[in-house]
């Protein structure tokens, strides 16, 4: 039975627990151990909203995103910190994807350098390592919320995908499998790109605003 | 009833660091512990220099390997400091990513160098 815990406030105690069984059956949400509500699979895909007792509302919504789906957990319309639709989570995921691609390229390059033929064909040798390092630098600045770095990483990854596709198509054997993987990773990066625009300033400026 | 100093509102607890009464509006969280806004500001809401350096060095390790060996213990120590409330929470993502990347790069690089040396001398 999958269970996940969330805090209502960022970095706060994880008071909210969601659990379900199988493919989104018996979806239940508890706050401090007390049941707030339960959702059938249809209610979950429709996005049912329930009152939470402290005047706020809570909505669980299983929604389609690109080729996959995400479980959006919203309190008063705002994603819970750390949940799938949280902008900070989306940016972090985009950074993680770029680092994953960087690591894969560098690893492929190292294996290619050791003389393993298929890795050398797929990733190259030193060029694979250098590509990995470049992606790593873009990942580093993406983690620092640079939209430019994330945009460049997306562009490079999409462009290299097009080159692979064109090359494989000219060999009469288009690489369809790789496209799905690329679209998947590109979707994650694109969502991070959009989320960067929604990021609110962190707590300290808010504290200053309180005093003003 | 205890009141917080900045707002004069009913307190819901006290700051983990300075013990000041905090109301719901003053309350900030770090590693699931409550802090007053002032203390959180002192600790900073941005990743520490150590956390950023750890990730930077791990990244550099993708090309040069050796920086990853430095990044790993740096990231590990930063994660411990965050857990103890001595470094800003915002650095957690940086430090945990840095630790994972540095570990990966260290191992891959070590294996590659070992294989290279083996080949060179056999
Ligand atoms: Zn304090
Ligand atoms: Zn207050």
Short mmCIF file of C-alpha atoms and ligand atoms in Angstrom, two decimals:
data_model
loop_
_atom_site.label_atom_id
_atom_site.label_comp_id
_atom_site.label_asym_id
_atom_site.label_seq_id
_atom_site.Cartn_x
_atom_site.Cartn_y
_atom_site.Cartn_z
CA UNK A 1 0.00 0.00 0.00
CA UNK A 2 1.80 3.15 -1.19
CA UNK A 3 1.97 5.88 1.46
CA UNK A 4 3.40 9.36 1.15
CA UNK A 5 3.80 12.08 3.77
CA UNK A 6 3.75 15.80 3.21
CA UNK A 7 4.18 18.96 5.22
CA UNK A 8 1.58 21.70 4.99
CA UNK A 9 4.29 24.36 5.17
CA UNK A 10 7.66 24.09 3.43
CA UNK A 11 10.21 22.16 5.55
CA UNK A 12 7.58 21.79 8.27
CA UNK A 13 6.45 18.63 10.05
CA UNK A 14 4.89 16.01 7.78
CA UNK A 15 1.38 16.04 9.16
CA UNK A 16 -0.49 14.93 6.04
CA UNK A 17 -0.48 11.36 4.84
CA UNK A 18 -1.88 10.07 1.56
CA UNK A 19 -2.25 6.37 0.91
CA UNK A 20 -3.87 4.16 -1.70
CA UNK A 21 -3.86 0.59 -2.83
CA UNK A 22 -3.30 -0.90 -6.26
CA UNK A 23 -4.03 1.45 -9.14
CA UNK A 24 -5.41 4.43 -7.20
CA UNK A 25 -7.99 2.47 -5.22
CA UNK A 26 -9.08 3.42 -1.69
CA UNK A 27 -7.24 6.72 -1.93
CA UNK A 28 -7.30 8.22 1.58
CA UNK A 29 -5.90 11.41 3.07
CA UNK A 30 -5.18 11.82 6.78
CA UNK A 31 -4.17 14.91 8.74
CA UNK A 32 -2.45 14.18 12.08
CA UNK A 33 -3.81 10.66 11.81
CA UNK A 34 -7.45 11.72 11.30
CA UNK A 35 -9.12 10.92 7.98
CA UNK A 36 -9.81 14.09 5.97
CA UNK A 37 -11.44 12.33 3.07
CA UNK A 38 -11.31 9.45 0.66
CA UNK A 39 -11.48 9.37 -3.13
CA UNK A 40 -12.63 6.76 -5.62
CA UNK A 41 -10.57 6.52 -8.77
CA UNK A 42 -13.21 8.53 -10.68
CA UNK A 43 -13.26 11.23 -8.00
CA UNK A 44 -9.48 11.32 -8.16
CA UNK A 45 -9.37 11.87 -11.93
CA UNK A 46 -12.14 14.46 -11.59
CA UNK A 47 -10.29 16.20 -8.76
CA UNK A 48 -12.62 16.12 -5.77
CA UNK A 49 -12.17 18.81 -3.13
CA UNK A 50 -12.86 18.39 0.60
CA UNK A 51 -12.78 20.78 3.60
CA UNK A 52 -9.87 20.20 5.93
CA UNK A 53 -11.36 21.31 9.26
CA UNK A 54 -9.08 24.33 9.73
CA UNK A 55 -10.99 26.38 7.13
CA UNK A 56 -8.77 25.33 4.25
CA UNK A 57 -9.75 23.03 1.40
CA UNK A 58 -7.84 20.05 0.11
CA UNK A 59 -7.97 18.72 -3.42
CA UNK A 60 -6.46 15.53 -4.78
CA UNK A 61 -6.36 15.38 -8.56
CA UNK A 62 -4.85 12.67 -10.73
CA UNK A 63 -4.24 14.48 -13.99
CA UNK A 64 -2.59 13.84 -17.33
CA UNK A 65 0.71 15.57 -17.96
CA UNK A 66 2.36 15.03 -21.31
CA UNK A 67 2.67 11.29 -21.78
CA UNK A 68 2.25 10.47 -18.10
CA UNK A 69 0.13 11.51 -15.16
CA UNK A 70 0.74 13.24 -11.88
CA UNK A 71 -0.96 13.27 -8.52
CA UNK A 72 -1.61 16.93 -7.75
CA UNK A 73 -2.20 17.61 -4.04
CA UNK A 74 -3.52 21.12 -3.54
CA UNK A 75 -4.35 22.97 -0.34
CA UNK A 76 -6.39 26.09 -1.05
CA UNK A 77 -5.35 25.64 -4.68
CA UNK A 78 -1.61 25.65 -3.89
CA UNK A 79 0.46 22.50 -4.40
CA UNK A 80 1.73 20.98 -1.14
CA UNK A 81 5.49 21.49 -0.75
CA UNK A 82 7.33 18.51 -2.19
CA UNK A 83 4.30 17.16 -4.07
CA UNK A 84 4.32 16.50 -7.82
CA UNK A 85 2.92 19.88 -8.89
CA UNK A 86 5.10 21.97 -6.52
CA UNK A 87 7.14 24.40 -8.68
CA UNK A 88 10.24 23.85 -6.53
CA UNK A 89 9.91 20.10 -7.03
CA UNK A 90 9.50 20.58 -10.78
CA UNK A 91 12.66 22.72 -10.99
CA UNK A 92 14.57 20.21 -8.88
CA UNK A 93 13.36 17.38 -11.13
CA UNK A 94 14.48 19.25 -14.25
CA UNK A 95 17.93 19.74 -12.68
CA UNK A 96 18.02 16.06 -11.73
CA UNK A 97 17.13 15.01 -15.30
CA UNK A 98 19.95 17.13 -16.73
CA UNK A 99 22.42 15.67 -14.24
CA UNK A 100 21.17 12.17 -15.07
CA UNK A 101 21.81 12.79 -18.78
CA UNK A 102 25.23 14.28 -17.90
CA UNK A 103 26.15 11.22 -15.84
CA UNK A 104 24.92 8.81 -18.54
CA UNK A 105 26.91 10.59 -21.24
CA UNK A 106 30.09 10.71 -19.15
CA UNK A 107 29.71 7.06 -18.15
CA UNK A 108 29.13 6.06 -21.79
CA UNK A 109 32.21 8.05 -22.78
CA UNK A 110 34.36 6.35 -20.14
CA UNK A 111 33.14 2.89 -21.21
CA UNK A 112 33.73 3.84 -24.85
CA UNK A 113 37.23 4.99 -23.93
CA UNK A 114 37.90 1.56 -22.45
CA UNK A 115 37.31 0.14 -25.89
CA UNK A 116 33.75 -1.14 -25.57
CA UNK A 117 32.49 -0.78 -29.11
CA UNK A 118 28.76 -0.18 -28.64
CA UNK A 119 29.30 2.48 -25.97
CA UNK A 120 31.80 4.22 -28.22
CA UNK A 121 29.25 4.27 -31.04
CA UNK A 122 26.44 5.50 -28.75
CA UNK A 123 28.28 8.05 -26.62
CA UNK A 124 31.70 8.49 -28.22
CA UNK A 125 34.77 8.54 -26.02
CA UNK A 126 36.20 11.87 -24.89
CA UNK A 127 33.36 13.66 -26.68
CA UNK A 128 30.90 11.75 -24.49
CA UNK A 129 32.78 12.85 -21.37
CA UNK A 130 32.96 16.48 -22.54
CA UNK A 131 29.23 16.44 -23.43
CA UNK A 132 28.54 15.08 -19.95
CA UNK A 133 30.57 17.87 -18.38
CA UNK A 134 28.75 20.53 -20.42
CA UNK A 135 25.37 19.08 -19.43
CA UNK A 136 26.60 18.98 -15.84
CA UNK A 137 27.42 22.70 -15.90
CA UNK A 138 23.94 23.42 -17.33
CA UNK A 139 22.45 21.24 -14.57
CA UNK A 140 24.43 23.18 -11.97
CA UNK A 141 22.99 26.50 -13.12
CA UNK A 142 19.52 24.98 -13.51
CA UNK A 143 19.69 24.06 -9.81
CA UNK A 144 20.46 27.75 -9.19
CA UNK A 145 17.23 28.52 -11.05
CA UNK A 146 18.80 29.80 -14.26
CA UNK A 147 16.15 29.68 -16.96
CA UNK A 148 18.82 30.33 -19.60
CA UNK A 149 20.82 27.24 -18.60
CA UNK A 150 17.71 25.07 -18.55
CA UNK A 151 16.67 26.45 -21.95
CA UNK A 152 20.09 25.70 -23.44
CA UNK A 153 20.05 22.17 -22.02
CA UNK A 154 16.60 21.58 -23.51
CA UNK A 155 17.69 22.98 -26.87
CA UNK A 156 20.86 20.89 -27.01
CA UNK A 157 19.04 17.73 -26.00
CA UNK A 158 16.24 18.28 -28.52
CA UNK A 159 18.74 19.13 -31.27
CA UNK A 160 20.87 16.05 -30.61
CA UNK A 161 17.66 14.00 -30.69
CA UNK A 162 16.78 15.44 -34.12
CA UNK A 163 20.28 14.65 -35.40
CA UNK A 164 20.03 11.06 -34.15
CA UNK A 165 16.61 10.75 -35.75
CA UNK A 166 17.76 12.19 -39.09
CA UNK A 167 20.83 9.97 -39.14
CA UNK A 168 18.92 6.81 -38.25
CA UNK A 169 16.16 7.65 -40.76
CA UNK A 170 18.72 8.08 -43.54
CA UNK A 171 19.93 4.57 -42.68
CA UNK A 172 16.33 3.45 -43.26
CA UNK A 173 15.91 2.56 -39.59
CA UNK A 174 14.38 5.43 -37.57
CA UNK A 175 15.16 5.18 -33.83
CA UNK A 176 11.59 5.34 -32.49
CA UNK A 177 12.34 3.89 -29.05
CA UNK A 178 14.77 6.68 -28.26
CA UNK A 179 12.17 9.32 -29.14
CA UNK A 180 9.85 8.32 -26.31
CA UNK A 181 12.68 8.56 -23.82
CA UNK A 182 13.67 11.96 -25.16
CA UNK A 183 10.10 13.28 -25.10
CA UNK A 184 9.80 12.04 -21.51
CA UNK A 185 12.97 13.83 -20.39
CA UNK A 186 12.15 16.94 -22.43
CA UNK A 187 8.68 17.12 -20.81
CA UNK A 188 10.29 17.07 -17.36
CA UNK A 189 12.67 19.86 -18.39
CA UNK A 190 9.88 21.91 -19.97
CA UNK A 191 7.77 21.67 -16.81
CA UNK A 192 10.74 22.87 -14.78
CA UNK A 193 11.20 25.74 -17.22
CA UNK A 194 7.57 26.81 -16.79
CA UNK A 195 7.73 26.33 -13.01
CA UNK A 196 10.71 28.70 -12.69
CA UNK A 197 8.38 31.51 -13.67
CA UNK A 198 6.00 30.65 -10.82
CA UNK A 199 8.59 30.38 -8.06
CA UNK A 200 7.79 32.76 -5.27
CA UNK A 201 10.55 34.49 -3.37
CA UNK A 202 11.65 32.43 -0.38
CA UNK A 203 10.48 33.04 3.24
CA UNK A 204 12.89 35.80 4.32
CA UNK A 205 11.51 38.59 2.09
CA UNK A 206 8.06 37.56 3.27
CA UNK A 207 9.18 38.11 6.88
CA UNK A 208 10.35 41.59 5.96
CA UNK A 209 7.00 42.28 4.36
CA UNK A 210 5.28 41.24 7.62
CA UNK A 211 7.13 43.94 9.55
CA UNK A 212 6.53 46.64 6.97
CA UNK B 1 -1.24 33.79 27.14
CA UNK B 2 2.16 34.31 25.55
CA UNK B 3 2.42 36.77 22.69
CA UNK B 4 5.01 37.02 19.92
CA UNK B 5 7.10 40.20 19.83
CA UNK B 6 6.76 41.22 16.15
CA UNK B 7 2.97 40.89 15.89
CA UNK B 8 1.64 40.65 19.45
CA UNK B 9 -0.34 37.60 18.45
CA UNK B 10 -0.94 34.42 20.41
CA UNK B 11 2.15 32.23 20.27
CA UNK B 12 1.97 28.70 18.90
CA UNK B 13 5.38 27.68 20.22
CA UNK B 14 8.92 28.96 20.54
CA UNK B 15 11.93 29.26 18.25
CA UNK B 16 14.28 26.26 18.25
CA UNK B 17 17.33 28.52 18.19
CA UNK B 18 16.58 31.60 20.36
CA UNK B 19 13.50 30.47 22.27
CA UNK B 20 11.42 33.53 21.33
CA UNK B 21 7.65 33.08 21.24
CA UNK B 22 6.37 32.71 17.69
CA UNK B 23 2.87 33.15 16.30
CA UNK B 24 1.65 31.39 13.19
CA UNK B 25 2.71 34.37 11.06
CA UNK B 26 6.29 34.48 12.43
CA UNK B 27 6.77 30.75 12.30
CA UNK B 28 9.23 29.35 9.77
CA UNK B 29 10.36 25.75 9.43
CA UNK B 30 13.69 24.08 8.95
CA UNK B 31 14.19 20.31 9.07
CA UNK B 32 10.66 20.13 10.53
CA UNK B 33 11.63 22.32 13.50
CA UNK B 34 10.04 25.74 14.15
CA UNK B 35 12.17 28.91 14.00
CA UNK B 36 11.41 32.60 14.26
CA UNK B 37 11.74 34.64 11.08
CA UNK B 38 14.79 36.46 12.48
CA UNK B 39 16.76 33.26 13.17
CA UNK B 40 15.86 31.75 9.84
CA UNK B 41 17.09 34.90 8.16
CA UNK B 42 20.35 34.67 10.10
CA UNK B 43 20.84 31.07 8.93
CA UNK B 44 19.86 32.16 5.45
CA UNK B 45 17.23 30.94 3.06
CA UNK B 46 19.72 30.24 0.33
CA UNK B 47 22.00 27.23 -0.06
CA UNK B 48 25.24 27.71 1.89
CA UNK B 49 28.51 28.27 0.07
CA UNK B 50 29.56 24.75 1.07
CA UNK B 51 26.48 23.21 -0.55
CA UNK B 52 26.98 25.13 -3.80
CA UNK B 53 30.71 24.34 -3.84
CA UNK B 54 30.03 20.65 -3.24
CA UNK B 55 27.75 20.50 -6.27
CA UNK B 56 30.13 22.63 -8.35
CA UNK B 57 33.09 20.38 -7.54
CA UNK B 58 31.07 17.22 -8.19
CA UNK B 59 30.09 18.69 -11.57
CA UNK B 60 33.70 19.55 -12.36
CA UNK B 61 34.50 15.95 -11.45
CA UNK B 62 32.57 14.82 -14.53
CA UNK B 63 35.54 16.07 -16.57
CA UNK B 64 38.48 16.08 -14.13
CA UNK B 65 37.53 13.31 -11.64
CA UNK B 66 39.67 14.59 -8.71
CA UNK B 67 37.24 17.38 -7.66
CA UNK B 68 34.58 14.71 -7.11
CA UNK B 69 36.79 13.12 -4.43
CA UNK B 70 36.74 16.46 -2.58
CA UNK B 71 33.04 17.03 -3.22
CA UNK B 72 31.87 13.81 -1.59
CA UNK B 73 33.00 14.50 2.01
CA UNK B 74 32.07 18.18 1.62
CA UNK B 75 28.50 17.24 0.63
CA UNK B 76 28.30 14.65 3.40
CA UNK B 77 29.36 17.16 6.05
CA UNK B 78 26.93 19.76 4.74
CA UNK B 79 24.04 17.29 4.94
CA UNK B 80 24.98 16.62 8.56
CA UNK B 81 25.09 20.35 9.31
CA UNK B 82 21.65 20.81 7.71
CA UNK B 83 20.24 17.96 9.79
CA UNK B 84 21.61 19.65 12.94
CA UNK B 85 20.04 22.96 11.97
CA UNK B 86 23.45 24.64 11.54
CA UNK B 87 23.19 25.19 7.78
CA UNK B 88 20.28 26.42 5.66
CA UNK B 89 17.73 23.86 4.54
CA UNK B 90 17.84 25.32 1.02
CA UNK B 91 21.20 23.60 0.55
CA UNK B 92 19.78 20.12 1.07
CA UNK B 93 18.93 19.51 -2.62
CA UNK B 94 22.38 20.77 -3.65
CA UNK B 95 24.22 18.67 -1.10
CA UNK B 96 22.30 15.46 -1.71
CA UNK B 97 22.67 15.80 -5.50
CA UNK B 98 26.37 16.58 -5.00
CA UNK B 99 26.86 13.52 -2.82
CA UNK B 100 25.15 11.21 -5.32
CA UNK B 101 27.03 12.64 -8.32
CA UNK B 102 30.39 12.73 -6.54
CA UNK B 103 29.96 9.13 -5.39
CA UNK B 104 29.05 8.00 -8.90
CA UNK B 105 31.92 9.91 -10.55
CA UNK B 106 34.45 8.74 -7.94
CA UNK B 107 33.60 5.07 -8.46
CA UNK B 108 33.39 5.23 -12.27
CA UNK B 109 36.66 7.17 -12.48
CA UNK B 110 38.43 4.79 -10.08
CA UNK B 111 37.33 1.74 -12.07
CA UNK B 112 38.38 3.38 -15.36
CA UNK B 113 41.80 4.30 -13.96
CA UNK B 114 42.27 0.80 -12.53
CA UNK B 115 41.39 -0.77 -15.89
CA UNK B 116 43.73 1.65 -17.68
CA UNK B 117 46.63 0.86 -15.33
CA UNK B 118 45.98 -2.87 -15.63
CA UNK B 119 46.12 -2.63 -19.41
CA UNK B 120 49.21 -0.45 -19.39
CA UNK B 121 51.21 -2.83 -17.22
CA UNK B 122 50.04 -6.22 -18.44
ZN1 LIG C 1 14.72 32.57 16.89
ZN1 LIG C 2 4.23 36.86 15.21
#
